[in-house]
Amino acid sequence: MRIIKRQILIKFWKKHAGTQKELEAWYNEVKHAQWERPADIKIRYPKASILSKNRVVFRIKGNKLRIVVVIQYTIKTVYIRFIGTHAEYDKIDTETI
């Protein structure tokens, strides 16, 4: 998968110590994934939340972090829309970010 906005991950781990390892691991797994539909994601990430509008929420670092993405399956592209702590995630609308 092609990942758009990797810089948002780098910016986050520079600001939040102790998150780089998990975020890099997530990035590398997603980069090499071959998802064709939401069910493919659930195989590797059973706790991921599949939302409307091709949005997916990943729980990272024992659910301390959340990453919200939009996936365009036909062109194999993942757009990172949000990364934040669980508390920050609770303040956003995943349908509009």
PDB file of C-alpha atoms in Angstrom:
ATOM      1  CA  MET A   1       0.000   0.000   0.000  1.00  0.00           C
ATOM      2  CA  ARG A   2       1.156   3.524  -0.656  1.00  0.00           C
ATOM      3  CA  ILE A   3       0.935   5.668   2.480  1.00  0.00           C
ATOM      4  CA  ILE A   4       0.237   9.381   2.217  1.00  0.00           C
ATOM      5  CA  LYS A   5       1.357  11.726   5.002  1.00  0.00           C
ATOM      6  CA  ARG A   6       4.077   9.632   6.634  1.00  0.00           C
ATOM      7  CA  GLN A   7       5.434  12.947   7.917  1.00  0.00           C
ATOM      8  CA  ILE A   8       2.537  13.130  10.382  1.00  0.00           C
ATOM      9  CA  LEU A   9       3.863   9.948  12.027  1.00  0.00           C
ATOM     10  CA  ILE A  10       7.395  11.334  12.249  1.00  0.00           C
ATOM     11  CA  LYS A  11       6.161  14.604  13.708  1.00  0.00           C
ATOM     12  CA  PHE A  12       4.124  12.686  16.292  1.00  0.00           C
ATOM     13  CA  TRP A  13       6.933  10.403  17.461  1.00  0.00           C
ATOM     14  CA  LYS A  14       9.314  13.343  17.768  1.00  0.00           C
ATOM     15  CA  LYS A  15       6.807  15.057  20.055  1.00  0.00           C
ATOM     16  CA  HIS A  16       5.795  11.912  21.997  1.00  0.00           C
ATOM     17  CA  ALA A  17       8.741   9.930  23.293  1.00  0.00           C
ATOM     18  CA  GLY A  18       8.411   6.169  23.226  1.00  0.00           C
ATOM     19  CA  THR A  19       6.081   5.962  20.224  1.00  0.00           C
ATOM     20  CA  GLN A  20       8.523   5.695  17.328  1.00  0.00           C
ATOM     21  CA  LYS A  21       9.024   1.930  17.463  1.00  0.00           C
ATOM     22  CA  GLU A  22       5.308   1.108  17.306  1.00  0.00           C
ATOM     23  CA  LEU A  23       4.555   3.717  14.651  1.00  0.00           C
ATOM     24  CA  GLU A  24       7.406   2.578  12.436  1.00  0.00           C
ATOM     25  CA  ALA A  25       6.263  -1.024  12.826  1.00  0.00           C
ATOM     26  CA  TRP A  26       2.693  -0.079  11.838  1.00  0.00           C
ATOM     27  CA  TYR A  27       3.968   1.935   8.868  1.00  0.00           C
ATOM     28  CA  ASN A  28       6.147  -0.911   7.600  1.00  0.00           C
ATOM     29  CA  GLU A  29       3.364  -3.476   7.919  1.00  0.00           C
ATOM     30  CA  VAL A  30       0.845  -1.279   6.119  1.00  0.00           C
ATOM     31  CA  LYS A  31       3.360  -0.391   3.415  1.00  0.00           C
ATOM     32  CA  HIS A  32       3.737  -4.075   2.545  1.00  0.00           C
ATOM     33  CA  ALA A  33       0.050  -4.973   2.912  1.00  0.00           C
ATOM     34  CA  GLN A  34      -2.072  -5.922  -0.082  1.00  0.00           C
ATOM     35  CA  TRP A  35      -5.541  -5.020   1.173  1.00  0.00           C
ATOM     36  CA  GLU A  36      -8.365  -5.298  -1.308  1.00  0.00           C
ATOM     37  CA  ARG A  37     -11.275  -4.907   1.117  1.00  0.00           C
ATOM     38  CA  PRO A  38     -11.901  -4.184   4.808  1.00  0.00           C
ATOM     39  CA  ALA A  39     -12.004  -7.879   5.675  1.00  0.00           C
ATOM     40  CA  ASP A  40      -8.336  -8.124   4.691  1.00  0.00           C
ATOM     41  CA  ILE A  41      -7.452  -5.580   7.370  1.00  0.00           C
ATOM     42  CA  LYS A  42      -9.351  -7.494  10.065  1.00  0.00           C
ATOM     43  CA  ILE A  43      -7.203 -10.566   9.446  1.00  0.00           C
ATOM     44  CA  ARG A  44      -4.071  -8.786  10.681  1.00  0.00           C
ATOM     45  CA  TYR A  45      -5.740  -6.130  12.863  1.00  0.00           C
ATOM     46  CA  PRO A  46      -8.845  -7.752  14.380  1.00  0.00           C
ATOM     47  CA  LYS A  47      -9.392  -4.796  16.729  1.00  0.00           C
ATOM     48  CA  ALA A  48      -9.308  -2.214  13.932  1.00  0.00           C
ATOM     49  CA  SER A  49     -12.598  -0.375  13.531  1.00  0.00           C
ATOM     50  CA  ILE A  50     -13.977  -0.293  10.021  1.00  0.00           C
ATOM     51  CA  LEU A  51     -16.006   2.889   9.543  1.00  0.00           C
ATOM     52  CA  SER A  52     -18.000   4.357   6.686  1.00  0.00           C
ATOM     53  CA  LYS A  53     -16.368   6.262   3.831  1.00  0.00           C
ATOM     54  CA  ASN A  54     -13.462   3.768   3.696  1.00  0.00           C
ATOM     55  CA  ARG A  55     -12.161   4.952   7.063  1.00  0.00           C
ATOM     56  CA  VAL A  56     -10.339   2.655   9.446  1.00  0.00           C
ATOM     57  CA  VAL A  57      -9.197   3.251  13.023  1.00  0.00           C
ATOM     58  CA  PHE A  58      -6.091   1.393  14.178  1.00  0.00           C
ATOM     59  CA  ARG A  59      -5.273   0.992  17.861  1.00  0.00           C
ATOM     60  CA  ILE A  60      -1.546   1.232  18.464  1.00  0.00           C
ATOM     61  CA  LYS A  61       0.615   0.739  21.535  1.00  0.00           C
ATOM     62  CA  GLY A  62      -1.928  -1.145  23.593  1.00  0.00           C
ATOM     63  CA  ASN A  63      -4.756   1.204  22.578  1.00  0.00           C
ATOM     64  CA  LYS A  64      -2.884   4.267  23.850  1.00  0.00           C
ATOM     65  CA  LEU A  65      -2.687   5.688  20.322  1.00  0.00           C
ATOM     66  CA  ARG A  66      -5.173   5.820  17.487  1.00  0.00           C
ATOM     67  CA  ILE A  67      -4.535   6.252  13.794  1.00  0.00           C
ATOM     68  CA  VAL A  68      -7.430   7.117  11.499  1.00  0.00           C
ATOM     69  CA  VAL A  69      -6.924   6.495   7.800  1.00  0.00           C
ATOM     70  CA  VAL A  70      -8.910   6.586   4.588  1.00  0.00           C
ATOM     71  CA  ILE A  71      -8.159   3.696   2.270  1.00  0.00           C
ATOM     72  CA  GLN A  72      -8.622   3.716  -1.473  1.00  0.00           C
ATOM     73  CA  TYR A  73      -8.500  -0.003  -2.148  1.00  0.00           C
ATOM     74  CA  THR A  74      -8.559   0.260  -5.944  1.00  0.00           C
ATOM     75  CA  ILE A  75      -5.393   2.361  -6.067  1.00  0.00           C
ATOM     76  CA  LYS A  76      -3.783   0.730  -3.006  1.00  0.00           C
ATOM     77  CA  THR A  77      -3.440   4.003  -1.090  1.00  0.00           C
ATOM     78  CA  VAL A  78      -3.733   4.775   2.627  1.00  0.00           C
ATOM     79  CA  TYR A  79      -4.229   8.408   3.629  1.00  0.00           C
ATOM     80  CA  ILE A  80      -3.362   9.145   7.254  1.00  0.00           C
ATOM     81  CA  ARG A  81      -6.028  11.545   8.516  1.00  0.00           C
ATOM     82  CA  PHE A  82      -5.279  11.580  12.257  1.00  0.00           C
ATOM     83  CA  ILE A  83      -2.892  10.263  14.852  1.00  0.00           C
ATOM     84  CA  GLY A  84      -3.260  10.983  18.523  1.00  0.00           C
ATOM     85  CA  THR A  85      -3.707   9.684  22.007  1.00  0.00           C
ATOM     86  CA  HIS A  86      -6.900   7.943  23.055  1.00  0.00           C
ATOM     87  CA  ALA A  87      -8.034  11.175  24.757  1.00  0.00           C
ATOM     88  CA  GLU A  88      -7.324  13.243  21.620  1.00  0.00           C
ATOM     89  CA  TYR A  89      -9.182  10.710  19.508  1.00  0.00           C
ATOM     90  CA  ASP A  90     -12.263  11.070  21.710  1.00  0.00           C
ATOM     91  CA  LYS A  91     -12.455  14.749  20.688  1.00  0.00           C
ATOM     92  CA  ILE A  92     -12.573  14.240  16.924  1.00  0.00           C
ATOM     93  CA  ASP A  93     -15.253  13.256  14.449  1.00  0.00           C
ATOM     94  CA  THR A  94     -13.839  10.366  12.451  1.00  0.00           C
ATOM     95  CA  GLU A  95     -16.387  10.939   9.693  1.00  0.00           C
ATOM     96  CA  THR A  96     -15.136  14.432   8.859  1.00  0.00           C
ATOM     97  CA  ILE A  97     -11.394  14.497   9.443  1.00  0.00           C
TER      98      ILE A  97
END
